[in-house]
């Protein structure tokens, strides 16, 4: 028995030179992530507009805002749906195949993006209820895209540049966030020009033109376009060879599919295929002792690090509004009309994406196969811890007007190292280290743990960060532990994430079968081989 051998068709994928089909797969899978990010983050662009339209109070000094429970539902329902989608479609991707399920998630995203913009009702409660309903199912579709995109890219890639390819798919999230800001800028500029209105302090009612009700709907619906454009190419992709050979146990079909993809002649001897795929030692289930022995600690590592990261990553909305106002990106609400406020928020999100979010993702793409996953994740958590404590302990110093620029710089570095760090690696590693028949499921479990952390970060810390003085809390919120103590907690969470990283194995430069223990013996591995030349 030689455990370092693998099926020839899979070895051919591992050693294949980087070519057009790799980049095609990145674009096809990446456009799903582009859509995911656009749909998840575009809601933050329009929540203030929703408050002005549906919760305006006559005679109030400030524009209407969403009540805390409504804001939590509108912002959080998609995260809850995403968590469910990651678990369900991750499991389904291992049962039915990556390709079959991939089309279902895309259709859900297209339909629910459009439906979100068509939310109806004759009262604010009715509109918000239908919006939340459709955004929940949008989240389910988005959730399914996480394990499927990562697994498909992982199983198509060669082992030399696999990390960069998977990270490039995830990096499309940065462009999705950027696109959301740009779409908001363009549409709000058009609406502001076509339907001019006074600022709120001059005319509270007239500052929100009736046509503004179309603006937020169009912004949400635009998210359907990139997903719809890639549906045809998703359906044209063949099933991954690793699923077809190792899970569906059809080596002949896997060989034919990859011959077309790689544009080389591959041959498989059918009579020995049963020996290759029927090894009883490799048929253990997710809840078996054998899985626990082989993959229990790595799964604990991938789930815990993603959970802890997303608490910190999604809690950034705690002090984002302070930063925007500190550097003059968003003036006081009463000094703007409704449409111009959308423009200002879109501009702020675009600048954040350009300066911090997008560069961090692509630094990971550039260095992940040089430095390795472990080093980047450890470094990212370390610097997130350092910068979070640098903000937290002297917090009273940073909130003084003269010191706000330094605060912005440290804040930006925190999220640069989140993206050039665990935000990318927690997505990459679960797609590499688990067996093919459980790969999508385990990635879905890891991603769902992350979304659980996101829910804690986005909402638990929103309440925790409220002032201890009940007279200084935001409207509708009970007293909390204060921003300073919340930031200290986030620093501790990042430090624990750094410690949990030691449970995650390094996967750089190794084949998926070597990482998952699915290699076969010499007798069977030599049965499949690449013969000659291009077609």
PDB file of C-alpha atoms in Angstrom, residues 244-411:
ATOM      1  CA  UNK A 244     -18.054  12.144 -10.166  1.00  0.00           C
ATOM      2  CA  UNK A 245     -15.154   9.785  -9.377  1.00  0.00           C
ATOM      3  CA  UNK A 246     -15.060   9.655  -5.583  1.00  0.00           C
ATOM      4  CA  UNK A 247     -18.720  10.241  -4.639  1.00  0.00           C
ATOM      5  CA  UNK A 248     -20.823   9.214  -7.689  1.00  0.00           C
ATOM      6  CA  UNK A 249     -18.152   6.490  -8.306  1.00  0.00           C
ATOM      7  CA  UNK A 250     -18.162   6.956 -12.088  1.00  0.00           C
ATOM      8  CA  UNK A 251     -14.499   7.213 -13.068  1.00  0.00           C
ATOM      9  CA  UNK A 252     -15.247   6.830 -16.790  1.00  0.00           C
ATOM     10  CA  UNK A 253     -17.534   9.888 -16.792  1.00  0.00           C
ATOM     11  CA  UNK A 254     -15.068  11.892 -14.701  1.00  0.00           C
ATOM     12  CA  UNK A 255     -12.315  11.073 -17.176  1.00  0.00           C
ATOM     13  CA  UNK A 256     -14.442  12.083 -20.179  1.00  0.00           C
ATOM     14  CA  UNK A 257     -15.478  15.372 -18.539  1.00  0.00           C
ATOM     15  CA  UNK A 258     -11.940  16.352 -17.604  1.00  0.00           C
ATOM     16  CA  UNK A 259     -10.600  15.361 -21.036  1.00  0.00           C
ATOM     17  CA  UNK A 260     -12.814  18.117 -22.480  1.00  0.00           C
ATOM     18  CA  UNK A 261     -11.982  20.614 -19.748  1.00  0.00           C
ATOM     19  CA  UNK A 262      -8.209  20.051 -19.807  1.00  0.00           C
ATOM     20  CA  UNK A 263      -8.091  19.482 -23.578  1.00  0.00           C
ATOM     21  CA  UNK A 264      -5.967  16.344 -23.171  1.00  0.00           C
ATOM     22  CA  UNK A 265      -6.646  12.659 -23.769  1.00  0.00           C
ATOM     23  CA  UNK A 266      -7.258  10.790 -20.503  1.00  0.00           C
ATOM     24  CA  UNK A 267      -7.943   7.068 -20.310  1.00  0.00           C
ATOM     25  CA  UNK A 268      -9.428   4.949 -17.517  1.00  0.00           C
ATOM     26  CA  UNK A 269      -9.599   1.147 -17.287  1.00  0.00           C
ATOM     27  CA  UNK A 270     -13.189   0.461 -16.335  1.00  0.00           C
ATOM     28  CA  UNK A 271     -12.590  -3.013 -14.878  1.00  0.00           C
ATOM     29  CA  UNK A 272     -10.608  -1.722 -11.893  1.00  0.00           C
ATOM     30  CA  UNK A 273     -12.773   1.335 -11.131  1.00  0.00           C
ATOM     31  CA  UNK A 274     -14.709  -0.592  -8.488  1.00  0.00           C
ATOM     32  CA  UNK A 275     -11.508  -1.248  -6.533  1.00  0.00           C
ATOM     33  CA  UNK A 276     -10.666   2.444  -6.609  1.00  0.00           C
ATOM     34  CA  UNK A 277     -13.876   3.801  -5.190  1.00  0.00           C
ATOM     35  CA  UNK A 278     -15.122   1.011  -2.899  1.00  0.00           C
ATOM     36  CA  UNK A 279     -12.396   1.111  -0.223  1.00  0.00           C
ATOM     37  CA  UNK A 280     -14.467   0.500   2.964  1.00  0.00           C
ATOM     38  CA  UNK A 281     -12.021   2.519   5.053  1.00  0.00           C
ATOM     39  CA  UNK A 282     -12.999   5.652   3.121  1.00  0.00           C
ATOM     40  CA  UNK A 283     -16.781   5.337   3.509  1.00  0.00           C
ATOM     41  CA  UNK A 284     -17.176   6.691   7.058  1.00  0.00           C
ATOM     42  CA  UNK A 285     -19.958   9.195   7.716  1.00  0.00           C
ATOM     43  CA  UNK A 286     -20.026  12.667   9.226  1.00  0.00           C
ATOM     44  CA  UNK A 287     -21.144  11.436  12.657  1.00  0.00           C
ATOM     45  CA  UNK A 288     -18.811   8.426  12.814  1.00  0.00           C
ATOM     46  CA  UNK A 289     -15.904   7.865  15.196  1.00  0.00           C
ATOM     47  CA  UNK A 290     -13.571   7.621  12.206  1.00  0.00           C
ATOM     48  CA  UNK A 291     -14.550  11.110  11.016  1.00  0.00           C
ATOM     49  CA  UNK A 292     -14.094  12.433  14.548  1.00  0.00           C
ATOM     50  CA  UNK A 293     -10.651  10.818  14.749  1.00  0.00           C
ATOM     51  CA  UNK A 294      -9.501  12.085  11.353  1.00  0.00           C
ATOM     52  CA  UNK A 295     -11.253  15.424  10.995  1.00  0.00           C
ATOM     53  CA  UNK A 296     -12.801  16.358  14.356  1.00  0.00           C
ATOM     54  CA  UNK A 297     -10.158  18.858  15.464  1.00  0.00           C
ATOM     55  CA  UNK A 298      -9.771  20.488  12.019  1.00  0.00           C
ATOM     56  CA  UNK A 299     -13.580  20.932  11.831  1.00  0.00           C
ATOM     57  CA  UNK A 300     -13.534  22.481  15.307  1.00  0.00           C
ATOM     58  CA  UNK A 301     -10.758  24.770  14.058  1.00  0.00           C
ATOM     59  CA  UNK A 302     -12.569  25.893  10.899  1.00  0.00           C
ATOM     60  CA  UNK A 303     -15.924  26.452  12.649  1.00  0.00           C
ATOM     61  CA  UNK A 304     -14.546  28.258  15.710  1.00  0.00           C
ATOM     62  CA  UNK A 305     -12.224  30.584  13.787  1.00  0.00           C
ATOM     63  CA  UNK A 306     -14.963  31.546  11.306  1.00  0.00           C
ATOM     64  CA  UNK A 307     -17.428  32.095  14.178  1.00  0.00           C
ATOM     65  CA  UNK A 308     -15.003  34.316  16.121  1.00  0.00           C
ATOM     66  CA  UNK A 309     -13.892  36.244  13.026  1.00  0.00           C
ATOM     67  CA  UNK A 310     -17.422  37.134  11.968  1.00  0.00           C
ATOM     68  CA  UNK A 311     -18.318  38.453  15.421  1.00  0.00           C
ATOM     69  CA  UNK A 312     -15.555  41.044  14.975  1.00  0.00           C
ATOM     70  CA  UNK A 313     -16.093  41.556  11.248  1.00  0.00           C
ATOM     71  CA  UNK A 314     -19.837  42.206  11.377  1.00  0.00           C
ATOM     72  CA  UNK A 315     -19.677  44.320  14.518  1.00  0.00           C
ATOM     73  CA  UNK A 316     -17.947  47.058  12.533  1.00  0.00           C
ATOM     74  CA  UNK A 317     -21.315  48.799  12.227  1.00  0.00           C
ATOM     75  CA  UNK A 318     -20.845  49.713  15.913  1.00  0.00           C
ATOM     76  CA  UNK A 319     -18.566  52.603  15.117  1.00  0.00           C
ATOM     77  CA  UNK A 320     -18.896  53.016  11.355  1.00  0.00           C
ATOM     78  CA  UNK A 321     -21.431  55.799  11.798  1.00  0.00           C
ATOM     79  CA  UNK A 322     -18.995  57.609  14.135  1.00  0.00           C
ATOM     80  CA  UNK A 323     -16.246  57.364  11.529  1.00  0.00           C
ATOM     81  CA  UNK A 324     -18.427  58.585   8.680  1.00  0.00           C
ATOM     82  CA  UNK A 325     -19.557  61.631  10.637  1.00  0.00           C
ATOM     83  CA  UNK A 326     -16.049  62.272  12.052  1.00  0.00           C
ATOM     84  CA  UNK A 327     -14.471  62.795   8.646  1.00  0.00           C
ATOM     85  CA  UNK A 328     -17.472  64.579   7.175  1.00  0.00           C
ATOM     86  CA  UNK A 329     -18.620  61.859   4.796  1.00  0.00           C
ATOM     87  CA  UNK A 330     -22.189  61.939   6.133  1.00  0.00           C
ATOM     88  CA  UNK A 331     -23.610  65.255   7.450  1.00  0.00           C
ATOM     89  CA  UNK A 332     -26.508  65.448   9.903  1.00  0.00           C
ATOM     90  CA  UNK A 333     -29.699  63.809   8.590  1.00  0.00           C
ATOM     91  CA  UNK A 334     -31.734  67.033   8.917  1.00  0.00           C
ATOM     92  CA  UNK A 335     -29.332  68.865   6.569  1.00  0.00           C
ATOM     93  CA  UNK A 336     -30.117  66.552   3.616  1.00  0.00           C
ATOM     94  CA  UNK A 337     -33.113  65.390   1.637  1.00  0.00           C
ATOM     95  CA  UNK A 338     -33.901  61.662   1.487  1.00  0.00           C
ATOM     96  CA  UNK A 339     -32.306  60.928  -1.894  1.00  0.00           C
ATOM     97  CA  UNK A 340     -29.133  62.902  -1.167  1.00  0.00           C
ATOM     98  CA  UNK A 341     -28.675  60.911   2.045  1.00  0.00           C
ATOM     99  CA  UNK A 342     -28.574  57.704  -0.024  1.00  0.00           C
ATOM    100  CA  UNK A 343     -25.899  59.367  -2.185  1.00  0.00           C
ATOM    101  CA  UNK A 344     -23.758  60.224   0.861  1.00  0.00           C
ATOM    102  CA  UNK A 345     -24.050  56.695   2.330  1.00  0.00           C
ATOM    103  CA  UNK A 346     -23.232  55.159  -1.072  1.00  0.00           C
ATOM    104  CA  UNK A 347     -20.163  57.386  -1.365  1.00  0.00           C
ATOM    105  CA  UNK A 348     -18.950  56.346   2.085  1.00  0.00           C
ATOM    106  CA  UNK A 349     -19.381  52.623   1.340  1.00  0.00           C
ATOM    107  CA  UNK A 350     -17.606  53.026  -2.014  1.00  0.00           C
ATOM    108  CA  UNK A 351     -14.617  54.763  -0.420  1.00  0.00           C
ATOM    109  CA  UNK A 352     -14.348  52.152   2.360  1.00  0.00           C
ATOM    110  CA  UNK A 353     -14.477  49.343  -0.241  1.00  0.00           C
ATOM    111  CA  UNK A 354     -11.831  51.003  -2.431  1.00  0.00           C
ATOM    112  CA  UNK A 355      -9.425  51.872   0.367  1.00  0.00           C
ATOM    113  CA  UNK A 356      -9.704  48.878   2.686  1.00  0.00           C
ATOM    114  CA  UNK A 357     -11.977  46.021   1.641  1.00  0.00           C
ATOM    115  CA  UNK A 358     -10.891  45.312  -1.957  1.00  0.00           C
ATOM    116  CA  UNK A 359      -7.086  45.664  -1.413  1.00  0.00           C
ATOM    117  CA  UNK A 360      -7.173  43.279   1.571  1.00  0.00           C
ATOM    118  CA  UNK A 361      -8.890  40.540  -0.440  1.00  0.00           C
ATOM    119  CA  UNK A 362      -6.409  40.760  -3.307  1.00  0.00           C
ATOM    120  CA  UNK A 363      -3.383  40.792  -1.013  1.00  0.00           C
ATOM    121  CA  UNK A 364      -4.621  37.372   0.123  1.00  0.00           C
ATOM    122  CA  UNK A 365      -4.963  36.186  -3.485  1.00  0.00           C
ATOM    123  CA  UNK A 366      -1.383  37.295  -4.199  1.00  0.00           C
ATOM    124  CA  UNK A 367       0.271  35.767  -1.116  1.00  0.00           C
ATOM    125  CA  UNK A 368      -1.821  32.766  -0.009  1.00  0.00           C
ATOM    126  CA  UNK A 369       0.162  30.201  -2.035  1.00  0.00           C
ATOM    127  CA  UNK A 370       3.459  31.808  -0.993  1.00  0.00           C
ATOM    128  CA  UNK A 371       2.927  32.406   2.742  1.00  0.00           C
ATOM    129  CA  UNK A 372       0.371  29.639   3.272  1.00  0.00           C
ATOM    130  CA  UNK A 373      -3.104  29.715   4.846  1.00  0.00           C
ATOM    131  CA  UNK A 374      -1.933  29.240   8.440  1.00  0.00           C
ATOM    132  CA  UNK A 375       0.546  32.142   8.420  1.00  0.00           C
ATOM    133  CA  UNK A 376      -1.922  34.585   6.832  1.00  0.00           C
ATOM    134  CA  UNK A 377      -4.722  33.642   9.248  1.00  0.00           C
ATOM    135  CA  UNK A 378      -2.450  33.854  12.302  1.00  0.00           C
ATOM    136  CA  UNK A 379      -1.043  37.190  11.146  1.00  0.00           C
ATOM    137  CA  UNK A 380      -4.514  38.565  10.432  1.00  0.00           C
ATOM    138  CA  UNK A 381      -5.933  37.648  13.838  1.00  0.00           C
ATOM    139  CA  UNK A 382      -2.776  39.006  15.540  1.00  0.00           C
ATOM    140  CA  UNK A 383      -2.996  42.440  13.909  1.00  0.00           C
ATOM    141  CA  UNK A 384      -6.787  42.587  14.369  1.00  0.00           C
ATOM    142  CA  UNK A 385      -6.180  41.982  18.091  1.00  0.00           C
ATOM    143  CA  UNK A 386      -3.448  44.632  18.281  1.00  0.00           C
ATOM    144  CA  UNK A 387      -5.418  47.295  16.420  1.00  0.00           C
ATOM    145  CA  UNK A 388      -8.668  46.565  18.271  1.00  0.00           C
ATOM    146  CA  UNK A 389      -6.890  47.032  21.621  1.00  0.00           C
ATOM    147  CA  UNK A 390      -5.178  50.146  20.211  1.00  0.00           C
ATOM    148  CA  UNK A 391      -8.641  51.590  19.574  1.00  0.00           C
ATOM    149  CA  UNK A 392     -10.263  50.286  22.773  1.00  0.00           C
ATOM    150  CA  UNK A 393      -7.972  51.165  25.674  1.00  0.00           C
ATOM    151  CA  UNK A 394      -7.375  54.828  24.725  1.00  0.00           C
ATOM    152  CA  UNK A 395     -10.941  55.161  23.327  1.00  0.00           C
ATOM    153  CA  UNK A 396     -11.528  58.437  25.173  1.00  0.00           C
ATOM    154  CA  UNK A 397      -8.453  59.828  23.394  1.00  0.00           C
ATOM    155  CA  UNK A 398      -9.673  58.793  19.929  1.00  0.00           C
ATOM    156  CA  UNK A 399     -13.128  60.356  20.207  1.00  0.00           C
ATOM    157  CA  UNK A 400     -11.674  63.868  20.562  1.00  0.00           C
ATOM    158  CA  UNK A 401     -12.095  65.767  17.261  1.00  0.00           C
ATOM    159  CA  UNK A 402      -8.337  66.341  16.789  1.00  0.00           C
ATOM    160  CA  UNK A 403      -7.594  62.614  16.997  1.00  0.00           C
ATOM    161  CA  UNK A 404     -10.325  61.228  14.729  1.00  0.00           C
ATOM    162  CA  UNK A 405      -8.052  60.805  11.677  1.00  0.00           C
ATOM    163  CA  UNK A 406      -5.773  58.447  13.627  1.00  0.00           C
ATOM    164  CA  UNK A 407      -8.884  56.552  14.696  1.00  0.00           C
ATOM    165  CA  UNK A 408      -9.928  56.142  11.049  1.00  0.00           C
ATOM    166  CA  UNK A 409      -6.465  54.860  10.053  1.00  0.00           C
ATOM    167  CA  UNK A 410      -6.379  52.213  12.806  1.00  0.00           C
ATOM    168  CA  UNK A 411      -9.975  51.226  12.035  1.00  0.00           C
TER     169      UNK A 411
END
